[in-house]
Amino acid sequence: MLKNLASLLFGGTCFLCRGAARDVLCAACDADLPRLAPQLCPRCALPSPGGTVCGRCLARAPRYDGTVAALAYAFPADTLVHALKFRGELALAPLLARLLLERLPPLRAVDCVVPVPLSSTRLRSRGYNHAAEIARPIAAALRAPLELSLCERRRDTAPQLELPWSERERNVRGAFASSASVAGASVAVVDDVMTTGATLDEIAAALKEAGAARVVNWVVARTLPPG
Ligand SMILES: [Zn+2]
Ligand SMILES: [Zn+2]
């Protein structure tokens, strides 16, 4: 069904190379995606020898309990994310959701799936929340409730993309709240890209304040630190 929809929307051509494709991407472009190596820190999904908790997380534990990321935020993952986020290519969402689903561990039961919220101004101007579009097929596949309004933005923040890394933490501090109690719940927070993790850390703090027992991040792409 989704495949048919995709070929209808993309006319049977690969979104990246315009060659013949039965899905959004042809098999060659799909195989070339910058999938992350398996040895990642289970907490923040940055490369870590042996797949152990990395030094950064040991020195200063994030408030989320774990992170799963499918791709490195490099070409052409950035092209796909941008097209979904800024150009309204909504048919890319099921593809990004599938890449993330492929990466989730076998034990991945959660009580609910929560997309990172957009500010209401941005939601109005864009018309959709790309993170919610990615979260929807994931929640459906796992038969978990999709909670679109559980995590709220208390205030508008400058887009993290426009800020230097050093200012991102301060920009989002206290920016989120949970609209309901999630006492004892295991919550998965879905986003397109994780860069410094500052936004996801604040969201995890808000959900834990509302009683969540466990908060894990499921992100399509992970920005690797410079250098
Ligand atoms: Zn292709
Ligand atoms: Zn880490």
JSON list of C-alpha atoms and ligand atoms in Angstrom, two decimals:
[
{"chain": "A", "resi": 1, "resn": "MET", "atom": "CA", "xyz": [0.00, 0.00, 0.00]},
{"chain": "A", "resi": 2, "resn": "LEU", "atom": "CA", "xyz": [2.69, 2.50, 1.03]},
{"chain": "A", "resi": 3, "resn": "LYS", "atom": "CA", "xyz": [4.89, 1.33, -1.80]},
{"chain": "A", "resi": 4, "resn": "ASN", "atom": "CA", "xyz": [2.09, 1.92, -4.29]},
{"chain": "A", "resi": 5, "resn": "LEU", "atom": "CA", "xyz": [1.51, 5.35, -2.86]},
{"chain": "A", "resi": 6, "resn": "ALA", "atom": "CA", "xyz": [5.19, 6.15, -3.12]},
{"chain": "A", "resi": 7, "resn": "SER", "atom": "CA", "xyz": [5.46, 5.04, -6.73]},
{"chain": "A", "resi": 8, "resn": "LEU", "atom": "CA", "xyz": [2.35, 7.03, -7.53]},
{"chain": "A", "resi": 9, "resn": "LEU", "atom": "CA", "xyz": [3.84, 10.12, -5.94]},
{"chain": "A", "resi": 10, "resn": "PHE", "atom": "CA", "xyz": [7.33, 9.64, -7.27]},
{"chain": "A", "resi": 11, "resn": "GLY", "atom": "CA", "xyz": [6.26, 8.18, -10.63]},
{"chain": "A", "resi": 12, "resn": "GLY", "atom": "CA", "xyz": [8.39, 5.06, -10.15]},
{"chain": "A", "resi": 13, "resn": "THR", "atom": "CA", "xyz": [11.62, 7.06, -10.09]},
{"chain": "A", "resi": 14, "resn": "CYS", "atom": "CA", "xyz": [14.17, 7.14, -7.29]},
{"chain": "A", "resi": 15, "resn": "PHE", "atom": "CA", "xyz": [13.96, 10.32, -5.22]},
{"chain": "A", "resi": 16, "resn": "LEU", "atom": "CA", "xyz": [17.75, 10.64, -5.21]},
{"chain": "A", "resi": 17, "resn": "CYS", "atom": "CA", "xyz": [19.06, 9.44, -8.58]},
{"chain": "A", "resi": 18, "resn": "ARG", "atom": "CA", "xyz": [15.88, 9.57, -10.69]},
{"chain": "A", "resi": 19, "resn": "GLY", "atom": "CA", "xyz": [16.55, 6.05, -11.89]},
{"chain": "A", "resi": 20, "resn": "ALA", "atom": "CA", "xyz": [13.79, 3.45, -11.99]},
{"chain": "A", "resi": 21, "resn": "ALA", "atom": "CA", "xyz": [12.62, 2.48, -8.52]},
{"chain": "A", "resi": 22, "resn": "ARG", "atom": "CA", "xyz": [9.80, 0.48, -7.00]},
{"chain": "A", "resi": 23, "resn": "ASP", "atom": "CA", "xyz": [10.04, 2.40, -3.75]},
{"chain": "A", "resi": 24, "resn": "VAL", "atom": "CA", "xyz": [10.97, 5.98, -2.86]},
{"chain": "A", "resi": 25, "resn": "LEU", "atom": "CA", "xyz": [14.62, 5.02, -3.38]},
{"chain": "A", "resi": 26, "resn": "CYS", "atom": "CA", "xyz": [16.11, 2.53, -5.81]},
{"chain": "A", "resi": 27, "resn": "ALA", "atom": "CA", "xyz": [17.89, -0.45, -4.27]},
{"chain": "A", "resi": 28, "resn": "ALA", "atom": "CA", "xyz": [21.34, 1.03, -5.01]},
{"chain": "A", "resi": 29, "resn": "CYS", "atom": "CA", "xyz": [20.62, 4.41, -3.35]},
{"chain": "A", "resi": 30, "resn": "ASP", "atom": "CA", "xyz": [19.00, 2.64, -0.39]},
{"chain": "A", "resi": 31, "resn": "ALA", "atom": "CA", "xyz": [22.09, 0.44, 0.02]},
{"chain": "A", "resi": 32, "resn": "ASP", "atom": "CA", "xyz": [24.36, 3.52, -0.16]},
{"chain": "A", "resi": 33, "resn": "LEU", "atom": "CA", "xyz": [22.65, 5.37, 2.71]},
{"chain": "A", "resi": 34, "resn": "PRO", "atom": "CA", "xyz": [25.15, 6.31, 5.44]},
{"chain": "A", "resi": 35, "resn": "ARG", "atom": "CA", "xyz": [23.95, 3.73, 7.97]},
{"chain": "A", "resi": 36, "resn": "LEU", "atom": "CA", "xyz": [25.75, 4.07, 11.28]},
{"chain": "A", "resi": 37, "resn": "ALA", "atom": "CA", "xyz": [28.20, 1.37, 12.30]},
{"chain": "A", "resi": 38, "resn": "PRO", "atom": "CA", "xyz": [26.85, -0.94, 15.04]},
{"chain": "A", "resi": 39, "resn": "GLN", "atom": "CA", "xyz": [29.29, 0.21, 17.74]},
{"chain": "A", "resi": 40, "resn": "LEU", "atom": "CA", "xyz": [27.51, 3.19, 19.23]},
{"chain": "A", "resi": 41, "resn": "CYS", "atom": "CA", "xyz": [27.06, 4.53, 22.73]},
{"chain": "A", "resi": 42, "resn": "PRO", "atom": "CA", "xyz": [23.68, 3.13, 23.84]},
{"chain": "A", "resi": 43, "resn": "ARG", "atom": "CA", "xyz": [22.93, 6.40, 25.60]},
{"chain": "A", "resi": 44, "resn": "CYS", "atom": "CA", "xyz": [23.69, 9.03, 22.93]},
{"chain": "A", "resi": 45, "resn": "ALA", "atom": "CA", "xyz": [24.31, 7.01, 19.73]},
{"chain": "A", "resi": 46, "resn": "LEU", "atom": "CA", "xyz": [27.73, 8.48, 19.03]},
{"chain": "A", "resi": 47, "resn": "PRO", "atom": "CA", "xyz": [30.41, 6.05, 17.86]},
{"chain": "A", "resi": 48, "resn": "SER", "atom": "CA", "xyz": [31.94, 4.26, 20.84]},
{"chain": "A", "resi": 49, "resn": "PRO", "atom": "CA", "xyz": [34.44, 1.38, 20.71]},
{"chain": "A", "resi": 50, "resn": "GLY", "atom": "CA", "xyz": [32.77, -1.85, 21.79]},
{"chain": "A", "resi": 51, "resn": "GLY", "atom": "CA", "xyz": [29.39, -0.16, 21.92]},
{"chain": "A", "resi": 52, "resn": "THR", "atom": "CA", "xyz": [29.89, 0.87, 25.55]},
{"chain": "A", "resi": 53, "resn": "VAL", "atom": "CA", "xyz": [28.63, 4.06, 27.21]},
{"chain": "A", "resi": 54, "resn": "CYS", "atom": "CA", "xyz": [30.88, 6.87, 25.94]},
{"chain": "A", "resi": 55, "resn": "GLY", "atom": "CA", "xyz": [33.08, 9.13, 28.05]},
{"chain": "A", "resi": 56, "resn": "ARG", "atom": "CA", "xyz": [30.84, 12.13, 27.46]},
{"chain": "A", "resi": 57, "resn": "CYS", "atom": "CA", "xyz": [27.79, 10.33, 28.85]},
{"chain": "A", "resi": 58, "resn": "LEU", "atom": "CA", "xyz": [29.80, 8.92, 31.77]},
{"chain": "A", "resi": 59, "resn": "ALA", "atom": "CA", "xyz": [31.11, 12.40, 32.65]},
{"chain": "A", "resi": 60, "resn": "ARG", "atom": "CA", "xyz": [27.70, 14.00, 32.44]},
{"chain": "A", "resi": 61, "resn": "ALA", "atom": "CA", "xyz": [24.75, 11.62, 32.14]},
{"chain": "A", "resi": 62, "resn": "PRO", "atom": "CA", "xyz": [22.00, 12.87, 29.86]},
{"chain": "A", "resi": 63, "resn": "ARG", "atom": "CA", "xyz": [18.46, 12.70, 31.23]},
{"chain": "A", "resi": 64, "resn": "TYR", "atom": "CA", "xyz": [17.32, 10.35, 28.47]},
{"chain": "A", "resi": 65, "resn": "ASP", "atom": "CA", "xyz": [18.08, 6.66, 28.99]},
{"chain": "A", "resi": 66, "resn": "GLY", "atom": "CA", "xyz": [19.03, 5.67, 25.49]},
{"chain": "A", "resi": 67, "resn": "THR", "atom": "CA", "xyz": [19.22, 6.67, 21.85]},
{"chain": "A", "resi": 68, "resn": "VAL", "atom": "CA", "xyz": [18.74, 4.72, 18.64]},
{"chain": "A", "resi": 69, "resn": "ALA", "atom": "CA", "xyz": [19.87, 6.40, 15.40]},
{"chain": "A", "resi": 70, "resn": "ALA", "atom": "CA", "xyz": [19.74, 4.89, 11.93]},
{"chain": "A", "resi": 71, "resn": "LEU", "atom": "CA", "xyz": [21.94, 7.10, 9.77]},
{"chain": "A", "resi": 72, "resn": "ALA", "atom": "CA", "xyz": [24.83, 9.51, 10.01]},
{"chain": "A", "resi": 73, "resn": "TYR", "atom": "CA", "xyz": [23.61, 13.01, 9.22]},
{"chain": "A", "resi": 74, "resn": "ALA", "atom": "CA", "xyz": [25.62, 13.20, 6.01]},
{"chain": "A", "resi": 75, "resn": "PHE", "atom": "CA", "xyz": [24.79, 13.14, 2.30]},
{"chain": "A", "resi": 76, "resn": "PRO", "atom": "CA", "xyz": [22.29, 11.96, 1.21]},
{"chain": "A", "resi": 77, "resn": "ALA", "atom": "CA", "xyz": [20.52, 11.55, 4.58]},
{"chain": "A", "resi": 78, "resn": "ASP", "atom": "CA", "xyz": [20.58, 15.36, 4.93]},
{"chain": "A", "resi": 79, "resn": "THR", "atom": "CA", "xyz": [18.91, 15.71, 1.51]},
{"chain": "A", "resi": 80, "resn": "LEU", "atom": "CA", "xyz": [16.08, 13.39, 2.55]},
{"chain": "A", "resi": 81, "resn": "VAL", "atom": "CA", "xyz": [15.58, 15.10, 5.92]},
{"chain": "A", "resi": 82, "resn": "HIS", "atom": "CA", "xyz": [15.57, 18.57, 4.34]},
{"chain": "A", "resi": 83, "resn": "ALA", "atom": "CA", "xyz": [13.09, 17.55, 1.66]},
{"chain": "A", "resi": 84, "resn": "LEU", "atom": "CA", "xyz": [10.69, 16.23, 4.28]},
{"chain": "A", "resi": 85, "resn": "LYS", "atom": "CA", "xyz": [11.20, 19.14, 6.66]},
{"chain": "A", "resi": 86, "resn": "PHE", "atom": "CA", "xyz": [11.25, 22.13, 4.34]},
{"chain": "A", "resi": 87, "resn": "ARG", "atom": "CA", "xyz": [9.85, 21.03, 0.99]},
{"chain": "A", "resi": 88, "resn": "GLY", "atom": "CA", "xyz": [6.77, 19.13, 2.07]},
{"chain": "A", "resi": 89, "resn": "GLU", "atom": "CA", "xyz": [7.92, 15.79, 0.62]},
{"chain": "A", "resi": 90, "resn": "LEU", "atom": "CA", "xyz": [5.72, 13.88, 3.05]},
{"chain": "A", "resi": 91, "resn": "ALA", "atom": "CA", "xyz": [6.08, 10.60, 1.16]},
{"chain": "A", "resi": 92, "resn": "LEU", "atom": "CA", "xyz": [9.63, 10.46, 2.52]},
{"chain": "A", "resi": 93, "resn": "ALA", "atom": "CA", "xyz": [8.33, 10.02, 6.07]},
{"chain": "A", "resi": 94, "resn": "PRO", "atom": "CA", "xyz": [7.46, 6.30, 5.73]},
{"chain": "A", "resi": 95, "resn": "LEU", "atom": "CA", "xyz": [10.94, 5.67, 4.27]},
{"chain": "A", "resi": 96, "resn": "LEU", "atom": "CA", "xyz": [12.67, 7.44, 7.19]},
{"chain": "A", "resi": 97, "resn": "ALA", "atom": "CA", "xyz": [10.39, 5.59, 9.62]},
{"chain": "A", "resi": 98, "resn": "ARG", "atom": "CA", "xyz": [11.31, 2.27, 8.04]},
{"chain": "A", "resi": 99, "resn": "LEU", "atom": "CA", "xyz": [15.06, 3.02, 8.34]},
{"chain": "A", "resi": 100, "resn": "LEU", "atom": "CA", "xyz": [14.54, 3.75, 12.02]},
{"chain": "A", "resi": 101, "resn": "LEU", "atom": "CA", "xyz": [12.36, 0.70, 12.59]},
{"chain": "A", "resi": 102, "resn": "GLU", "atom": "CA", "xyz": [15.05, -1.51, 11.04]},
{"chain": "A", "resi": 103, "resn": "ARG", "atom": "CA", "xyz": [17.45, -0.17, 13.63]},
{"chain": "A", "resi": 104, "resn": "LEU", "atom": "CA", "xyz": [15.30, -0.62, 16.73]},
{"chain": "A", "resi": 105, "resn": "PRO", "atom": "CA", "xyz": [16.32, -3.44, 19.05]},
{"chain": "A", "resi": 106, "resn": "PRO", "atom": "CA", "xyz": [14.04, -6.49, 19.43]},
{"chain": "A", "resi": 107, "resn": "LEU", "atom": "CA", "xyz": [13.00, -5.31, 22.89]},
{"chain": "A", "resi": 108, "resn": "ARG", "atom": "CA", "xyz": [11.46, -2.02, 21.97]},
{"chain": "A", "resi": 109, "resn": "ALA", "atom": "CA", "xyz": [8.06, -2.04, 23.61]},
{"chain": "A", "resi": 110, "resn": "VAL", "atom": "CA", "xyz": [7.13, 1.45, 24.77]},
{"chain": "A", "resi": 111, "resn": "ASP", "atom": "CA", "xyz": [3.95, 2.83, 26.29]},
{"chain": "A", "resi": 112, "resn": "CYS", "atom": "CA", "xyz": [3.77, 5.69, 23.83]},
{"chain": "A", "resi": 113, "resn": "VAL", "atom": "CA", "xyz": [5.55, 7.39, 20.97]},
{"chain": "A", "resi": 114, "resn": "VAL", "atom": "CA", "xyz": [6.02, 11.16, 21.18]},
{"chain": "A", "resi": 115, "resn": "PRO", "atom": "CA", "xyz": [7.28, 13.35, 18.32]},
{"chain": "A", "resi": 116, "resn": "VAL", "atom": "CA", "xyz": [9.41, 16.40, 19.17]},
{"chain": "A", "resi": 117, "resn": "PRO", "atom": "CA", "xyz": [6.89, 19.25, 18.96]},
{"chain": "A", "resi": 118, "resn": "LEU", "atom": "CA", "xyz": [7.25, 22.25, 16.68]},
{"chain": "A", "resi": 119, "resn": "SER", "atom": "CA", "xyz": [6.44, 25.69, 17.99]},
{"chain": "A", "resi": 120, "resn": "SER", "atom": "CA", "xyz": [2.87, 26.66, 17.17]},
{"chain": "A", "resi": 121, "resn": "THR", "atom": "CA", "xyz": [4.08, 29.47, 14.88]},
{"chain": "A", "resi": 122, "resn": "ARG", "atom": "CA", "xyz": [6.24, 27.09, 12.90]},
{"chain": "A", "resi": 123, "resn": "LEU", "atom": "CA", "xyz": [3.52, 24.46, 12.81]},
{"chain": "A", "resi": 124, "resn": "ARG", "atom": "CA", "xyz": [1.13, 27.04, 11.40]},
{"chain": "A", "resi": 125, "resn": "SER", "atom": "CA", "xyz": [3.52, 28.27, 8.72]},
{"chain": "A", "resi": 126, "resn": "ARG", "atom": "CA", "xyz": [4.68, 24.78, 7.71]},
{"chain": "A", "resi": 127, "resn": "GLY", "atom": "CA", "xyz": [1.37, 23.01, 8.06]},
{"chain": "A", "resi": 128, "resn": "TYR", "atom": "CA", "xyz": [2.80, 19.78, 9.44]},
{"chain": "A", "resi": 129, "resn": "ASN", "atom": "CA", "xyz": [5.30, 18.52, 11.99]},
{"chain": "A", "resi": 130, "resn": "HIS", "atom": "CA", "xyz": [7.88, 16.39, 10.18]},
{"chain": "A", "resi": 131, "resn": "ALA", "atom": "CA", "xyz": [8.75, 14.54, 13.40]},
{"chain": "A", "resi": 132, "resn": "ALA", "atom": "CA", "xyz": [5.10, 13.54, 13.79]},
{"chain": "A", "resi": 133, "resn": "GLU", "atom": "CA", "xyz": [5.05, 12.30, 10.20]},
{"chain": "A", "resi": 134, "resn": "ILE", "atom": "CA", "xyz": [8.02, 10.04, 10.99]},
{"chain": "A", "resi": 135, "resn": "ALA", "atom": "CA", "xyz": [6.56, 8.94, 14.34]},
{"chain": "A", "resi": 136, "resn": "ARG", "atom": "CA", "xyz": [3.16, 7.97, 12.93]},
{"chain": "A", "resi": 137, "resn": "PRO", "atom": "CA", "xyz": [4.20, 4.87, 10.92]},
{"chain": "A", "resi": 138, "resn": "ILE", "atom": "CA", "xyz": [6.55, 3.84, 13.73]},
{"chain": "A", "resi": 139, "resn": "ALA", "atom": "CA", "xyz": [3.76, 3.93, 16.32]},
{"chain": "A", "resi": 140, "resn": "ALA", "atom": "CA", "xyz": [1.49, 2.04, 13.93]},
{"chain": "A", "resi": 141, "resn": "ALA", "atom": "CA", "xyz": [4.11, -0.65, 13.30]},
{"chain": "A", "resi": 142, "resn": "LEU", "atom": "CA", "xyz": [4.69, -1.12, 17.04]},
{"chain": "A", "resi": 143, "resn": "ARG", "atom": "CA", "xyz": [0.98, -0.81, 17.91]},
{"chain": "A", "resi": 144, "resn": "ALA", "atom": "CA", "xyz": [1.89, 1.89, 20.41]},
{"chain": "A", "resi": 145, "resn": "PRO", "atom": "CA", "xyz": [-0.18, 5.03, 20.96]},
{"chain": "A", "resi": 146, "resn": "LEU", "atom": "CA", "xyz": [1.06, 8.13, 19.16]},
{"chain": "A", "resi": 147, "resn": "GLU", "atom": "CA", "xyz": [0.86, 11.08, 21.55]},
{"chain": "A", "resi": 148, "resn": "LEU", "atom": "CA", "xyz": [0.86, 14.24, 19.47]},
{"chain": "A", "resi": 149, "resn": "SER", "atom": "CA", "xyz": [0.10, 16.70, 22.26]},
{"chain": "A", "resi": 150, "resn": "LEU", "atom": "CA", "xyz": [1.75, 15.11, 25.29]},
{"chain": "A", "resi": 151, "resn": "CYS", "atom": "CA", "xyz": [4.95, 17.08, 24.94]},
{"chain": "A", "resi": 152, "resn": "GLU", "atom": "CA", "xyz": [4.31, 20.81, 24.69]},
{"chain": "A", "resi": 153, "resn": "ARG", "atom": "CA", "xyz": [6.51, 23.74, 23.94]},
{"chain": "A", "resi": 154, "resn": "ARG", "atom": "CA", "xyz": [6.17, 26.25, 26.75]},
{"chain": "A", "resi": 155, "resn": "ARG", "atom": "CA", "xyz": [7.75, 28.99, 24.69]},
{"chain": "A", "resi": 156, "resn": "ASP", "atom": "CA", "xyz": [9.12, 29.57, 21.23]},
{"chain": "A", "resi": 157, "resn": "THR", "atom": "CA", "xyz": [12.84, 29.04, 20.90]},
{"chain": "A", "resi": 158, "resn": "ALA", "atom": "CA", "xyz": [15.21, 30.09, 18.15]},
{"chain": "A", "resi": 159, "resn": "PRO", "atom": "CA", "xyz": [15.71, 27.25, 15.65]},
{"chain": "A", "resi": 160, "resn": "GLN", "atom": "CA", "xyz": [18.61, 25.18, 17.01]},
{"chain": "A", "resi": 161, "resn": "LEU", "atom": "CA", "xyz": [20.02, 24.97, 13.47]},
{"chain": "A", "resi": 162, "resn": "GLU", "atom": "CA", "xyz": [20.71, 28.70, 13.51]},
{"chain": "A", "resi": 163, "resn": "LEU", "atom": "CA", "xyz": [22.66, 28.64, 16.76]},
{"chain": "A", "resi": 164, "resn": "PRO", "atom": "CA", "xyz": [26.25, 27.64, 17.51]},
{"chain": "A", "resi": 165, "resn": "TRP", "atom": "CA", "xyz": [26.48, 24.35, 19.43]},
{"chain": "A", "resi": 166, "resn": "SER", "atom": "CA", "xyz": [27.55, 26.15, 22.60]},
{"chain": "A", "resi": 167, "resn": "GLU", "atom": "CA", "xyz": [24.29, 28.13, 22.78]},
{"chain": "A", "resi": 168, "resn": "ARG", "atom": "CA", "xyz": [21.83, 25.35, 22.01]},
{"chain": "A", "resi": 169, "resn": "GLU", "atom": "CA", "xyz": [21.54, 24.05, 25.55]},
{"chain": "A", "resi": 170, "resn": "ARG", "atom": "CA", "xyz": [20.62, 27.45, 26.95]},
{"chain": "A", "resi": 171, "resn": "ASN", "atom": "CA", "xyz": [18.19, 28.10, 24.09]},
{"chain": "A", "resi": 172, "resn": "VAL", "atom": "CA", "xyz": [15.96, 25.13, 24.96]},
{"chain": "A", "resi": 173, "resn": "ARG", "atom": "CA", "xyz": [16.34, 25.10, 28.74]},
{"chain": "A", "resi": 174, "resn": "GLY", "atom": "CA", "xyz": [12.90, 24.75, 30.33]},
{"chain": "A", "resi": 175, "resn": "ALA", "atom": "CA", "xyz": [11.23, 25.01, 26.91]},
{"chain": "A", "resi": 176, "resn": "PHE", "atom": "CA", "xyz": [9.15, 21.82, 27.20]},
{"chain": "A", "resi": 177, "resn": "ALA", "atom": "CA", "xyz": [6.49, 20.43, 29.50]},
{"chain": "A", "resi": 178, "resn": "SER", "atom": "CA", "xyz": [4.37, 17.32, 29.60]},
{"chain": "A", "resi": 179, "resn": "SER", "atom": "CA", "xyz": [0.64, 18.01, 29.32]},
{"chain": "A", "resi": 180, "resn": "ALA", "atom": "CA", "xyz": [-0.29, 14.94, 31.37]},
{"chain": "A", "resi": 181, "resn": "SER", "atom": "CA", "xyz": [1.15, 12.55, 33.91]},
{"chain": "A", "resi": 182, "resn": "VAL", "atom": "CA", "xyz": [3.05, 9.64, 32.41]},
{"chain": "A", "resi": 183, "resn": "ALA", "atom": "CA", "xyz": [3.70, 7.92, 35.73]},
{"chain": "A", "resi": 184, "resn": "GLY", "atom": "CA", "xyz": [5.80, 4.79, 35.30]},
{"chain": "A", "resi": 185, "resn": "ALA", "atom": "CA", "xyz": [5.64, 4.96, 31.51]},
{"chain": "A", "resi": 186, "resn": "SER", "atom": "CA", "xyz": [8.31, 4.05, 29.02]},
{"chain": "A", "resi": 187, "resn": "VAL", "atom": "CA", "xyz": [8.31, 6.77, 26.35]},
{"chain": "A", "resi": 188, "resn": "ALA", "atom": "CA", "xyz": [9.99, 6.94, 22.93]},
{"chain": "A", "resi": 189, "resn": "VAL", "atom": "CA", "xyz": [10.71, 10.43, 21.60]},
{"chain": "A", "resi": 190, "resn": "VAL", "atom": "CA", "xyz": [11.02, 10.65, 17.81]},
{"chain": "A", "resi": 191, "resn": "ASP", "atom": "CA", "xyz": [12.90, 13.28, 15.80]},
{"chain": "A", "resi": 192, "resn": "ASP", "atom": "CA", "xyz": [14.56, 13.60, 12.43]},
{"chain": "A", "resi": 193, "resn": "VAL", "atom": "CA", "xyz": [18.06, 14.69, 13.51]},
{"chain": "A", "resi": 194, "resn": "MET", "atom": "CA", "xyz": [19.93, 14.65, 16.80]},
{"chain": "A", "resi": 195, "resn": "THR", "atom": "CA", "xyz": [22.80, 17.13, 16.93]},
{"chain": "A", "resi": 196, "resn": "THR", "atom": "CA", "xyz": [23.93, 18.19, 20.40]},
{"chain": "A", "resi": 197, "resn": "GLY", "atom": "CA", "xyz": [21.02, 16.36, 22.02]},
{"chain": "A", "resi": 198, "resn": "ALA", "atom": "CA", "xyz": [20.08, 19.49, 23.99]},
{"chain": "A", "resi": 199, "resn": "THR", "atom": "CA", "xyz": [16.44, 19.49, 22.82]},
{"chain": "A", "resi": 200, "resn": "LEU", "atom": "CA", "xyz": [16.01, 15.78, 23.51]},
{"chain": "A", "resi": 201, "resn": "ASP", "atom": "CA", "xyz": [17.63, 16.17, 26.93]},
{"chain": "A", "resi": 202, "resn": "GLU", "atom": "CA", "xyz": [15.14, 18.89, 27.87]},
{"chain": "A", "resi": 203, "resn": "ILE", "atom": "CA", "xyz": [12.22, 16.81, 26.62]},
{"chain": "A", "resi": 204, "resn": "ALA", "atom": "CA", "xyz": [13.42, 13.81, 28.62]},
{"chain": "A", "resi": 205, "resn": "ALA", "atom": "CA", "xyz": [13.63, 16.03, 31.71]},
{"chain": "A", "resi": 206, "resn": "ALA", "atom": "CA", "xyz": [10.05, 17.26, 31.16]},
{"chain": "A", "resi": 207, "resn": "LEU", "atom": "CA", "xyz": [8.74, 13.72, 30.69]},
{"chain": "A", "resi": 208, "resn": "LYS", "atom": "CA", "xyz": [10.56, 12.48, 33.77]},
{"chain": "A", "resi": 209, "resn": "GLU", "atom": "CA", "xyz": [9.16, 15.35, 35.76]},
{"chain": "A", "resi": 210, "resn": "ALA", "atom": "CA", "xyz": [5.76, 14.05, 34.66]},
{"chain": "A", "resi": 211, "resn": "GLY", "atom": "CA", "xyz": [6.67, 10.62, 36.02]},
{"chain": "A", "resi": 212, "resn": "ALA", "atom": "CA", "xyz": [8.12, 8.76, 33.04]},
{"chain": "A", "resi": 213, "resn": "ALA", "atom": "CA", "xyz": [10.21, 5.81, 34.16]},
{"chain": "A", "resi": 214, "resn": "ARG", "atom": "CA", "xyz": [12.22, 5.60, 30.97]},
{"chain": "A", "resi": 215, "resn": "VAL", "atom": "CA", "xyz": [12.73, 7.92, 28.00]},
{"chain": "A", "resi": 216, "resn": "VAL", "atom": "CA", "xyz": [14.50, 6.79, 24.84]},
{"chain": "A", "resi": 217, "resn": "ASN", "atom": "CA", "xyz": [15.26, 8.81, 21.71]},
{"chain": "A", "resi": 218, "resn": "TRP", "atom": "CA", "xyz": [14.56, 7.35, 18.29]},
{"chain": "A", "resi": 219, "resn": "VAL", "atom": "CA", "xyz": [16.15, 9.57, 15.67]},
{"chain": "A", "resi": 220, "resn": "VAL", "atom": "CA", "xyz": [16.59, 9.04, 11.95]},
{"chain": "A", "resi": 221, "resn": "ALA", "atom": "CA", "xyz": [19.98, 10.73, 11.71]},
{"chain": "A", "resi": 222, "resn": "ARG", "atom": "CA", "xyz": [22.79, 11.56, 14.11]},
{"chain": "A", "resi": 223, "resn": "THR", "atom": "CA", "xyz": [25.18, 14.45, 13.60]},
{"chain": "A", "resi": 224, "resn": "LEU", "atom": "CA", "xyz": [28.69, 13.25, 14.30]},
{"chain": "A", "resi": 225, "resn": "PRO", "atom": "CA", "xyz": [30.83, 15.77, 16.22]},
{"chain": "A", "resi": 226, "resn": "PRO", "atom": "CA", "xyz": [33.24, 17.85, 14.12]},
{"chain": "A", "resi": 227, "resn": "GLY", "atom": "CA", "xyz": [36.82, 16.65, 13.79]},
{"chain": "B", "resi": 1, "resn": "ZN", "atom": "ZN", "xyz": [18.53, 5.81, -6.79]},
{"chain": "B", "resi": 2, "resn": "ZN", "atom": "ZN", "xyz": [27.22, 8.65, 24.89]}
]
